[in-house]
mmCIF file of C-alpha atoms in Angstrom:
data_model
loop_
_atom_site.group_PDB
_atom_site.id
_atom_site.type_symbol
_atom_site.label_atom_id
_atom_site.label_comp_id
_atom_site.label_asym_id
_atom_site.label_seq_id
_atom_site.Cartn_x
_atom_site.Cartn_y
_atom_site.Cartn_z
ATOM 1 C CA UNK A 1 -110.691 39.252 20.521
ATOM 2 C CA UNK A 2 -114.200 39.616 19.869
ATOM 3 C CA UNK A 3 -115.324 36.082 20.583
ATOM 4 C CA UNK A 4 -114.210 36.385 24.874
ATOM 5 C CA UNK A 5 -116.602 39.972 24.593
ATOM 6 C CA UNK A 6 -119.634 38.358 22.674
ATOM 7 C CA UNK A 7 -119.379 35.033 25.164
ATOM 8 C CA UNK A 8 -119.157 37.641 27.960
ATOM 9 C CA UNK A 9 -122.125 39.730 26.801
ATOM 10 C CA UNK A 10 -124.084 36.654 26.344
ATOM 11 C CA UNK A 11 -123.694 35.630 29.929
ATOM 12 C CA UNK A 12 -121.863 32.614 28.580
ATOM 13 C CA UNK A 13 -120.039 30.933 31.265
ATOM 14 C CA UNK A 14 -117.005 29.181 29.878
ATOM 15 C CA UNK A 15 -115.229 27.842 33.050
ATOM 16 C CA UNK A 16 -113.096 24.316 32.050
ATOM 17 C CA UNK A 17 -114.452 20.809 33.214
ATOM 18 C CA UNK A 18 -110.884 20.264 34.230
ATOM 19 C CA UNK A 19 -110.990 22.726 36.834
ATOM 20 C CA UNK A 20 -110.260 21.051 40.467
ATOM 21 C CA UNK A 21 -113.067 20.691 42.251
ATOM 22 C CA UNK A 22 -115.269 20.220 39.678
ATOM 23 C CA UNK A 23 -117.117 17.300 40.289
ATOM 24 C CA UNK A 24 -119.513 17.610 37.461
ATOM 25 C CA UNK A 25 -117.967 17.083 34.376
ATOM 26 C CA UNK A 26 -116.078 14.274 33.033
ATOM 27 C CA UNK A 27 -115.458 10.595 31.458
ATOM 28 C CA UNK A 28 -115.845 7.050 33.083
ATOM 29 C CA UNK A 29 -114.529 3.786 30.589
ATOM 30 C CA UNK A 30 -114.906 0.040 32.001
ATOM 31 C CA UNK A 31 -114.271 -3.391 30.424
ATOM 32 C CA UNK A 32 -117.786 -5.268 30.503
ATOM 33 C CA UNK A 33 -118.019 -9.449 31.097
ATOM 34 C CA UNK A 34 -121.657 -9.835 31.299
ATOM 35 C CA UNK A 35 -122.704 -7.326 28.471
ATOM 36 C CA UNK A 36 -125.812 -8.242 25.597
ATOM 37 C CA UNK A 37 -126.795 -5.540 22.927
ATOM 38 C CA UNK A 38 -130.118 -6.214 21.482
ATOM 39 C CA UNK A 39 -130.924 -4.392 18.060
ATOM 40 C CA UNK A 40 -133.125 -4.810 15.754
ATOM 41 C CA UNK A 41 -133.952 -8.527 17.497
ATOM 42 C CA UNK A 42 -130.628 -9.537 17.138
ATOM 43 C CA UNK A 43 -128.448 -10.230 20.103
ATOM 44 C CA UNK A 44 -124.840 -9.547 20.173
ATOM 45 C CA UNK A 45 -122.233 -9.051 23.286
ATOM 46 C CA UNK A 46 -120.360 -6.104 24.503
ATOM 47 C CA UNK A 47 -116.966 -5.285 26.302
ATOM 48 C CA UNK A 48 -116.954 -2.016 27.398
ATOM 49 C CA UNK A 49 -118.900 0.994 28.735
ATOM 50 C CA UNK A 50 -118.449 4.352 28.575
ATOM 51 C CA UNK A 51 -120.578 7.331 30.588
ATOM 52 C CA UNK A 52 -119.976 10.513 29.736
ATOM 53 C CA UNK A 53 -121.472 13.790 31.772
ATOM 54 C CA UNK A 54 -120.644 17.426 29.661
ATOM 55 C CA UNK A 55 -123.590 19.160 31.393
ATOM 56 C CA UNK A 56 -125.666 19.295 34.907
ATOM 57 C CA UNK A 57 -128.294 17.877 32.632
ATOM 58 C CA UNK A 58 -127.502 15.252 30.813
ATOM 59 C CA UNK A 59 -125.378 11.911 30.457
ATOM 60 C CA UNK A 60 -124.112 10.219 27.190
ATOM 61 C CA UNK A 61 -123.604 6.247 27.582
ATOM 62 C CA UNK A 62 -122.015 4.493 24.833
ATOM 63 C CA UNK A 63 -121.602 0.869 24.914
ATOM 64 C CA UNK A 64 -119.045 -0.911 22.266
ATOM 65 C CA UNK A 65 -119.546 -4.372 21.129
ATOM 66 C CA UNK A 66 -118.419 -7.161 18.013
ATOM 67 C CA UNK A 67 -120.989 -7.745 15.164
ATOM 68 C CA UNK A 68 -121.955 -11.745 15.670
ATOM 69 C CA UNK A 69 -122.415 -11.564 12.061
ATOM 70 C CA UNK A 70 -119.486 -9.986 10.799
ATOM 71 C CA UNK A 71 -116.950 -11.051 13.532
ATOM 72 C CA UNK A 72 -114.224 -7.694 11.854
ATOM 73 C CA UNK A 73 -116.815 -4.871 12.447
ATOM 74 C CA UNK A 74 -117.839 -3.474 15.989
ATOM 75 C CA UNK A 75 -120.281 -1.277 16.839
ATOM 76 C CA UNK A 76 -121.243 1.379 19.071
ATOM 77 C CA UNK A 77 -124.684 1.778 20.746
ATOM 78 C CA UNK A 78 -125.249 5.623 22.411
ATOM 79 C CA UNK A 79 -127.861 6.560 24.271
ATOM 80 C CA UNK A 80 -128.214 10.221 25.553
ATOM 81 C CA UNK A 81 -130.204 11.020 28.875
ATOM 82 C CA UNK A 82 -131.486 13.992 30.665
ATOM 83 C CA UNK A 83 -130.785 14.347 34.145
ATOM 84 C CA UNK A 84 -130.971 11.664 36.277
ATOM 85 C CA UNK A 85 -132.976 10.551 39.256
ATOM 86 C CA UNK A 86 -131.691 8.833 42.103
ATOM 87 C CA UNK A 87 -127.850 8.836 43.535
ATOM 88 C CA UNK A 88 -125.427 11.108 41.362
ATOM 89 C CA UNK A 89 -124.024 8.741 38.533
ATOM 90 C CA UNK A 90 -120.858 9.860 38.521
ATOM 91 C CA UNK A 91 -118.568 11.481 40.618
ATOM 92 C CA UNK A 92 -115.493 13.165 38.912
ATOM 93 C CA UNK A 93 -112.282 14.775 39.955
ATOM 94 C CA UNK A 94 -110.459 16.988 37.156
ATOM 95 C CA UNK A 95 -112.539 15.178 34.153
ATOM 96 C CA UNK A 96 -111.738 11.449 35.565
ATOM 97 C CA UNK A 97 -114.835 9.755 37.385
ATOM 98 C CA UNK A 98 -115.926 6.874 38.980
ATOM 99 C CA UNK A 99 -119.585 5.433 39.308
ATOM 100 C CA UNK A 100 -121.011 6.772 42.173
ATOM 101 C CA UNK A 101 -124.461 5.934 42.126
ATOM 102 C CA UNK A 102 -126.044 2.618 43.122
ATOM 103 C CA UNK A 103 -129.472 3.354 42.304
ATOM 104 C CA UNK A 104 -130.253 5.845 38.901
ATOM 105 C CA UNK A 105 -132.783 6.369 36.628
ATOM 106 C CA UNK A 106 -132.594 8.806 33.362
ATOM 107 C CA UNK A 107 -135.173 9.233 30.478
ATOM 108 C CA UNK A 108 -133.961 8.626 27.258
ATOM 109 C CA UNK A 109 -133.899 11.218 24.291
ATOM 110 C CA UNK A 110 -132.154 10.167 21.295
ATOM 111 C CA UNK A 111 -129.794 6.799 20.457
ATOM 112 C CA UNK A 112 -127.101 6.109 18.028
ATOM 113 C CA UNK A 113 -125.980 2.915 16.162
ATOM 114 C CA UNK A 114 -122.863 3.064 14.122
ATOM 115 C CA UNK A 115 -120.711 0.538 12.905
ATOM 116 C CA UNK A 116 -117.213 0.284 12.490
ATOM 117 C CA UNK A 117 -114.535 -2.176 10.174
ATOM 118 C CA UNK A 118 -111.584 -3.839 11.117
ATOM 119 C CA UNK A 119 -109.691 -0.517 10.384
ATOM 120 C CA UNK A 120 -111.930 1.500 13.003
ATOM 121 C CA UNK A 121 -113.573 3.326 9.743
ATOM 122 C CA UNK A 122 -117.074 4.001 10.205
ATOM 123 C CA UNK A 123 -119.181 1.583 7.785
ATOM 124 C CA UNK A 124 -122.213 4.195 6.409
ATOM 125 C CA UNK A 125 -123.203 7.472 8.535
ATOM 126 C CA UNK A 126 -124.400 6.426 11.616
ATOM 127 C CA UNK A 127 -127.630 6.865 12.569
ATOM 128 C CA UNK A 128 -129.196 9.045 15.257
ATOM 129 C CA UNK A 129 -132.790 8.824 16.176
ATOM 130 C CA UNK A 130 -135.204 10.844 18.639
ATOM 131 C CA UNK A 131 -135.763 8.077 20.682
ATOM 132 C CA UNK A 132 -138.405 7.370 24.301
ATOM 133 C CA UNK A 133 -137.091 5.120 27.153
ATOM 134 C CA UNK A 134 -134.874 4.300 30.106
ATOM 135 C CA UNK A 135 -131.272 3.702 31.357
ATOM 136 C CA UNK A 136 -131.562 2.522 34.948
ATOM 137 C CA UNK A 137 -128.777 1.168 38.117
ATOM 138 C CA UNK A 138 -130.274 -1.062 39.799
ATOM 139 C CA UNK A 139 -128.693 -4.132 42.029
ATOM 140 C CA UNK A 140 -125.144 -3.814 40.351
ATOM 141 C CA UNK A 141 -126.666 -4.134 36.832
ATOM 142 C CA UNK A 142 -127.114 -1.067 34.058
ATOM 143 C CA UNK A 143 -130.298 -1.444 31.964
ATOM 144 C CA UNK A 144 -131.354 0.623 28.646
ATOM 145 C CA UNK A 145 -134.453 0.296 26.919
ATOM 146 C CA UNK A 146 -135.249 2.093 23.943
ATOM 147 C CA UNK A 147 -137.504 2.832 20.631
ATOM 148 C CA UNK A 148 -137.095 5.357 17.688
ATOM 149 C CA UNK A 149 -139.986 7.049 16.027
ATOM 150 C CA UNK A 150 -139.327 4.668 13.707
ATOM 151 C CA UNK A 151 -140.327 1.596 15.531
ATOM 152 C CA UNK A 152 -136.729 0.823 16.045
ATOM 153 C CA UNK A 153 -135.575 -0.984 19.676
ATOM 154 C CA UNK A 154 -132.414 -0.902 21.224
ATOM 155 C CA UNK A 155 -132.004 -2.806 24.551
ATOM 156 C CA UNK A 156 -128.320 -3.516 26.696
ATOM 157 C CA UNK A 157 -128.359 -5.245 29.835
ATOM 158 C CA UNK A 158 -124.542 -5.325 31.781
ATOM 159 C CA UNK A 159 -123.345 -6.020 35.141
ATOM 160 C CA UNK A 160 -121.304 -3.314 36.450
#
């Protein structure tokens, strides 16, 4: 009872995503062919995307691959952008989307590397980093280039 009266007095606006019409908020997932993963200098492929939009301001992409060296773990590269420039990424209907944009450009602010084993059980706590760089549509492709504070760089390349 007191939480709707505290979000209210804090001018909280807690409208669904899944409301129709909203065209802001939602979840795109697509099998990859032409997919490479560079971390660390190591190369390694991916099969599937995933873009993610829970603000005005800001896009998750996640990218989901196989470990060449361990052929029963798979990992998951995230990167997390502010808002975009360029054609709207993503254009959603009741939380389901579709890529909208053929031309996009968003700053990087953290990434994420976490592994996984054959069961789907995370392998150590995954690691999140601030992180400086660029996801970018361009000509049918999506591009991410990244580096951590650390000295850390991720890179994916995919044809859409």
């Amino acid at each position: 009872m007191l939480l709707p009266l505290l979000l209210v007095l804090m001018n909280v606006n807690v409208a669904s995503s899944d409301t129709p019409g909203d065209q802001r908020f939602g979840r795109f997932d697509t099998g990859l062919s032409d997919c490479r993963i560079t971390h660390a200098q190591r190369s390694m492929g991916c099969q599937r995307l995933q873009l993610m939009q829970t603000s005005s301001i800001g896009l998750r992409i996640r990218f989901f691959g196989v470990s060449t060296n361990e052929p029963n773990r798979t990992v998951q590269l995230t990167f997390v952008t502010g808002p975009g420039s360029g054609d709207p990424i993503l254009n959603c209907q009741s939380g389901r989307c579709r890529l909208a944009a053929t031309t996009w450009s968003g700053q990087i602010s953290s990434s994420s590397w976490v592994s996984f084993d054959q069961r789907g059980l995370p392998i150590g706590v995954p690691t999140n980093r601030p992180s400086i760089g660029q996801c970018t549509i361009s000509d049918g492709r999506l591009s991410c280039q990244s580096q951590s504070r650390d000295g850390l760089q991720l890179s994916v390349e995919a044809r859409l």
